Amino acid sequence: MVKEYLTIKENLDIIKERINESCKKSKREDKVILLGATKMNSADKINYAIGEGLEYIGENKVQELLEKYDQIDKDRVTIHFIGHLQSNKVKYIIDKVDMIQSLDSISLAKEIDKQAKKHGLVMKVLVEINAGMEESKSGVAPEEVENFVKEVSCFENIQVMGLMAIPPIMTSEEEQRKIFKEIYKIFVDISSKSIHNIDMRYLSLGMSDDYPIAVEEGANIVRVGSALFGTRNHKK
């Protein structure tokens, strides 16, 4: 177990260095947030990574977040929800996360707004784009994102802070860059418009296999799981 934890430290250093290299390559000076995708990883491993400087984590499943929540070192980390979220599960996490990165429907927005109001808070969200229009993935169609954002802007207890996407698995770097550029263009287009209650600060793109490319193409949040924590144990 000690060796496994040391590997997490080594991985964290490597990922940070690769992010820095991508920023230099694309002549960026803004901060890129490294978010540890903690799916199927224990609270002990997560806390070790936090102790080594990981400042943001993201959980994919409500039940898993609830199971770990009391054990996580919450004083030193910011928690996001990054998986598909059902409306009937919102009430369980509304006061436990700083941001929901997977807003994909008006019905979900209504429930987030309702539950946030109950707790006297404004929930920060990212609108999820279904970049490849894959039936197996949730998200708003690229051509509908701007109108969707405008519709969500009317909810007083939600603030849209940007966009998130899980692009299709690509066979080449050229294809990866193309789709990242398309998403970045949507992000910039919406950012350039003065829409009430919309603060387009974050573009969450890139995971373990492609985060350096995502950074080069404009992402300022990358969601890294296996490259940080190691291969997940799916039998757990």
Short mmCIF file of C-alpha atoms in Angstrom, two decimals:
data_model
loop_
_atom_site.label_atom_id
_atom_site.label_comp_id
_atom_site.label_asym_id
_atom_site.label_seq_id
_atom_site.Cartn_x
_atom_site.Cartn_y
_atom_site.Cartn_z
CA MET A 1 0.00 0.00 0.00
CA VAL A 2 2.88 2.37 0.78
CA LYS A 3 4.28 1.85 -2.72
CA GLU A 4 0.83 2.53 -4.21
CA TYR A 5 0.61 5.83 -2.33
CA LEU A 6 4.10 6.86 -3.46
CA THR A 7 2.98 6.19 -7.03
CA ILE A 8 0.10 8.63 -6.52
CA LYS A 9 2.61 11.28 -5.43
CA GLU A 10 4.78 10.58 -8.49
CA ASN A 11 1.74 10.65 -10.79
CA LEU A 12 0.58 13.95 -9.32
CA ASP A 13 3.96 15.54 -9.99
CA ILE A 14 4.01 14.20 -13.56
CA ILE A 15 0.49 15.44 -14.33
CA LYS A 16 1.23 18.90 -12.96
CA GLU A 17 4.40 19.08 -15.04
CA ARG A 18 2.58 18.01 -18.20
CA ILE A 19 -0.09 20.63 -17.57
CA ASN A 20 2.63 23.27 -17.17
CA GLU A 21 4.28 22.12 -20.40
CA SER A 22 0.96 22.36 -22.26
CA CYS A 23 0.40 25.87 -20.88
CA LYS A 24 3.85 26.96 -22.06
CA LYS A 25 3.30 25.37 -25.46
CA SER A 26 0.04 27.28 -25.92
CA LYS A 27 1.44 30.47 -24.30
CA ARG A 28 -1.08 30.42 -21.46
CA GLU A 29 -0.57 32.06 -18.09
CA ASP A 30 -3.98 31.40 -16.52
CA LYS A 31 -4.49 28.69 -13.90
CA VAL A 32 -5.53 25.20 -14.99
CA ILE A 33 -7.36 23.24 -12.31
CA LEU A 34 -6.33 19.62 -11.88
CA LEU A 35 -9.39 17.76 -10.61
CA GLY A 36 -8.83 14.23 -9.34
CA ALA A 37 -11.60 11.94 -10.60
CA THR A 38 -12.00 9.74 -7.54
CA LYS A 39 -14.41 7.09 -8.83
CA MET A 40 -13.71 3.69 -7.20
CA ASN A 41 -10.89 5.07 -5.06
CA SER A 42 -10.88 4.92 -1.27
CA ALA A 43 -11.08 7.92 1.02
CA ASP A 44 -7.59 7.04 2.29
CA LYS A 45 -6.10 7.29 -1.20
CA ILE A 46 -7.99 10.49 -1.86
CA ASN A 47 -6.79 12.03 1.42
CA TYR A 48 -3.22 11.03 0.62
CA ALA A 49 -3.46 12.87 -2.72
CA ILE A 50 -4.98 15.88 -0.94
CA GLY A 51 -2.05 15.84 1.48
CA GLU A 52 0.31 15.94 -1.51
CA GLY A 53 -1.38 19.04 -2.91
CA LEU A 54 -4.49 17.91 -4.82
CA GLU A 55 -6.96 20.77 -4.34
CA TYR A 56 -10.00 19.56 -6.32
CA ILE A 57 -11.76 16.20 -6.54
CA GLY A 58 -14.81 15.01 -8.49
CA GLU A 59 -17.15 12.10 -7.84
CA ASN A 60 -19.24 10.38 -10.53
CA LYS A 61 -21.86 8.63 -8.44
CA VAL A 62 -24.09 9.99 -5.68
CA GLN A 63 -23.94 6.84 -3.55
CA GLU A 64 -20.15 6.71 -3.69
CA LEU A 65 -19.87 10.36 -2.74
CA LEU A 66 -22.16 9.84 0.26
CA GLU A 67 -20.19 6.80 1.41
CA LYS A 68 -16.88 8.69 1.36
CA TYR A 69 -18.04 12.17 2.30
CA ASP A 70 -17.47 12.06 6.07
CA GLN A 71 -14.02 10.50 5.62
CA ILE A 72 -12.68 13.01 3.09
CA ASP A 73 -10.44 15.83 4.30
CA LYS A 74 -12.94 18.50 3.26
CA ASP A 75 -11.03 21.38 4.86
CA ARG A 76 -8.30 21.09 2.22
CA VAL A 77 -10.23 20.18 -0.91
CA THR A 78 -13.04 21.44 -3.14
CA ILE A 79 -15.55 18.79 -4.20
CA HIS A 80 -17.32 18.73 -7.57
CA PHE A 81 -19.91 16.30 -8.88
CA ILE A 82 -18.89 15.22 -12.39
CA GLY A 83 -21.16 12.30 -13.30
CA HIS A 84 -24.65 11.99 -14.72
CA LEU A 85 -27.07 13.27 -12.09
CA GLN A 86 -30.68 12.17 -11.75
CA SER A 87 -33.11 14.80 -10.51
CA ASN A 88 -34.25 12.64 -7.59
CA LYS A 89 -30.67 12.42 -6.28
CA VAL A 90 -29.97 16.17 -6.22
CA LYS A 91 -31.24 16.57 -2.64
CA TYR A 92 -28.55 14.22 -1.35
CA ILE A 93 -25.57 16.20 -2.66
CA ILE A 94 -26.76 19.80 -2.95
CA ASP A 95 -25.03 20.84 0.29
CA LYS A 96 -21.99 18.61 -0.20
CA VAL A 97 -20.46 19.85 -3.45
CA ASP A 98 -19.15 23.19 -4.61
CA MET A 99 -20.07 22.62 -8.25
CA ILE A 100 -22.16 20.29 -10.41
CA GLN A 101 -20.36 19.80 -13.72
CA SER A 102 -23.10 17.83 -15.46
CA LEU A 103 -26.18 20.00 -15.97
CA ASP A 104 -27.85 18.50 -19.04
CA SER A 105 -31.58 19.27 -18.86
CA ILE A 106 -34.04 21.93 -17.76
CA SER A 107 -35.78 19.42 -15.48
CA LEU A 108 -32.48 18.88 -13.65
CA ALA A 109 -31.93 22.65 -13.49
CA LYS A 110 -35.35 23.08 -11.87
CA GLU A 111 -34.53 20.51 -9.20
CA ILE A 112 -31.07 21.95 -8.50
CA ASP A 113 -32.64 25.41 -8.17
CA LYS A 114 -35.35 24.07 -5.86
CA GLN A 115 -32.94 22.21 -3.57
CA ALA A 116 -30.38 25.03 -3.56
CA LYS A 117 -33.10 27.47 -2.50
CA LYS A 118 -34.01 25.21 0.43
CA HIS A 119 -30.41 25.40 1.65
CA GLY A 120 -30.05 29.12 0.98
CA LEU A 121 -27.27 28.73 -1.54
CA VAL A 122 -26.50 29.35 -5.20
CA MET A 123 -25.17 26.22 -6.87
CA LYS A 124 -22.43 26.68 -9.44
CA VAL A 125 -22.90 24.47 -12.49
CA LEU A 126 -21.28 23.64 -15.81
CA VAL A 127 -23.47 22.78 -18.77
CA GLU A 128 -22.56 19.39 -20.20
CA ILE A 129 -22.22 19.19 -23.97
CA ASN A 130 -22.76 15.95 -25.84
CA ALA A 131 -19.95 16.81 -28.23
CA GLY A 132 -20.20 13.68 -30.36
CA MET A 133 -24.00 13.38 -30.15
CA GLU A 134 -23.56 9.86 -28.76
CA GLU A 135 -26.76 8.13 -27.69
CA SER A 136 -24.95 6.52 -24.76
CA LYS A 137 -23.97 9.90 -23.29
CA SER A 138 -26.00 12.67 -21.75
CA GLY A 139 -25.53 16.34 -22.54
CA VAL A 140 -26.90 19.20 -24.57
CA ALA A 141 -26.43 19.20 -28.35
CA PRO A 142 -23.69 21.67 -29.39
CA GLU A 143 -26.06 23.78 -31.50
CA GLU A 144 -28.51 24.08 -28.58
CA VAL A 145 -26.04 25.11 -25.86
CA GLU A 146 -26.48 28.88 -26.11
CA ASN A 147 -30.27 28.74 -25.93
CA PHE A 148 -30.04 26.23 -23.08
CA VAL A 149 -27.73 28.55 -21.14
CA LYS A 150 -30.13 31.45 -21.67
CA GLU A 151 -33.02 29.35 -20.36
CA VAL A 152 -31.06 28.29 -17.27
CA SER A 153 -30.07 31.89 -16.55
CA CYS A 154 -33.54 32.59 -15.15
CA PHE A 155 -33.00 30.31 -12.14
CA GLU A 156 -31.99 32.46 -9.17
CA ASN A 157 -30.30 29.68 -7.21
CA ILE A 158 -28.11 28.44 -10.06
CA GLN A 159 -25.15 30.13 -11.67
CA VAL A 160 -23.73 28.77 -14.92
CA MET A 161 -19.95 28.97 -14.67
CA GLY A 162 -19.00 27.35 -17.97
CA LEU A 163 -19.11 24.16 -20.00
CA MET A 164 -18.08 20.53 -19.62
CA ALA A 165 -17.79 17.74 -22.17
CA ILE A 166 -16.75 14.11 -22.44
CA PRO A 167 -15.83 13.85 -26.13
CA PRO A 168 -16.02 10.56 -28.03
CA ILE A 169 -12.97 8.31 -27.99
CA MET A 170 -10.85 9.53 -30.89
CA THR A 171 -8.47 7.51 -33.02
CA SER A 172 -6.07 10.36 -33.68
CA GLU A 173 -4.75 13.51 -32.02
CA GLU A 174 -6.01 15.51 -35.00
CA GLU A 175 -9.58 14.37 -34.34
CA GLN A 176 -9.18 15.12 -30.63
CA ARG A 177 -8.00 18.63 -31.34
CA LYS A 178 -10.81 19.26 -33.80
CA ILE A 179 -13.54 18.46 -31.30
CA PHE A 180 -11.80 20.35 -28.47
CA LYS A 181 -11.54 23.40 -30.74
CA GLU A 182 -15.27 23.17 -31.55
CA ILE A 183 -16.18 23.08 -27.86
CA TYR A 184 -13.80 25.95 -27.10
CA LYS A 185 -15.45 28.02 -29.84
CA ILE A 186 -18.86 27.52 -28.22
CA PHE A 187 -17.36 28.52 -24.87
CA VAL A 188 -15.84 31.72 -26.32
CA ASP A 189 -19.00 32.62 -28.25
CA ILE A 190 -21.17 32.42 -25.14
CA SER A 191 -18.53 34.19 -23.04
CA SER A 192 -18.60 37.15 -25.44
CA LYS A 193 -22.30 37.75 -24.86
CA SER A 194 -23.76 39.55 -21.86
CA ILE A 195 -26.23 37.00 -20.52
CA HIS A 196 -27.75 37.67 -17.10
CA ASN A 197 -26.52 35.36 -14.32
CA ILE A 198 -23.95 33.67 -16.59
CA ASP A 199 -20.25 33.77 -15.66
CA MET A 200 -18.33 31.70 -18.20
CA ARG A 201 -15.10 31.01 -16.33
CA TYR A 202 -14.52 27.30 -16.73
CA LEU A 203 -14.11 24.88 -19.58
CA SER A 204 -13.86 21.33 -18.21
CA LEU A 205 -12.30 19.08 -20.85
CA GLY A 206 -9.77 16.31 -20.92
CA MET A 207 -9.24 13.15 -18.91
CA SER A 208 -6.33 10.78 -18.28
CA ASP A 209 -5.68 10.01 -21.95
CA ASP A 210 -5.97 13.47 -23.43
CA TYR A 211 -5.64 16.18 -20.77
CA PRO A 212 -2.42 17.74 -22.21
CA ILE A 213 -4.16 18.26 -25.57
CA ALA A 214 -7.26 19.64 -23.83
CA VAL A 215 -5.13 22.21 -22.01
CA GLU A 216 -3.46 23.24 -25.26
CA GLU A 217 -6.92 23.76 -26.78
CA GLY A 218 -8.27 25.94 -23.97
CA ALA A 219 -9.49 23.74 -21.11
CA ASN A 220 -8.92 25.18 -17.63
CA ILE A 221 -10.28 22.17 -15.72
CA VAL A 222 -9.01 18.66 -16.47
CA ARG A 223 -10.57 15.60 -14.83
CA VAL A 224 -7.85 13.01 -14.26
CA GLY A 225 -8.57 9.63 -12.67
CA SER A 226 -6.53 6.56 -13.61
CA ALA A 227 -3.44 8.57 -14.56
CA LEU A 228 -3.40 9.86 -10.98
CA PHE A 229 -4.77 7.05 -8.83
CA GLY A 230 -3.90 4.06 -11.02
CA THR A 231 -6.15 1.53 -12.75
CA ARG A 232 -9.54 1.29 -11.08
CA ASN A 233 -10.64 -1.90 -9.35
CA HIS A 234 -13.97 -2.58 -11.04
CA LYS A 235 -14.60 -5.64 -8.86
CA LYS A 236 -14.78 -3.48 -5.75
#
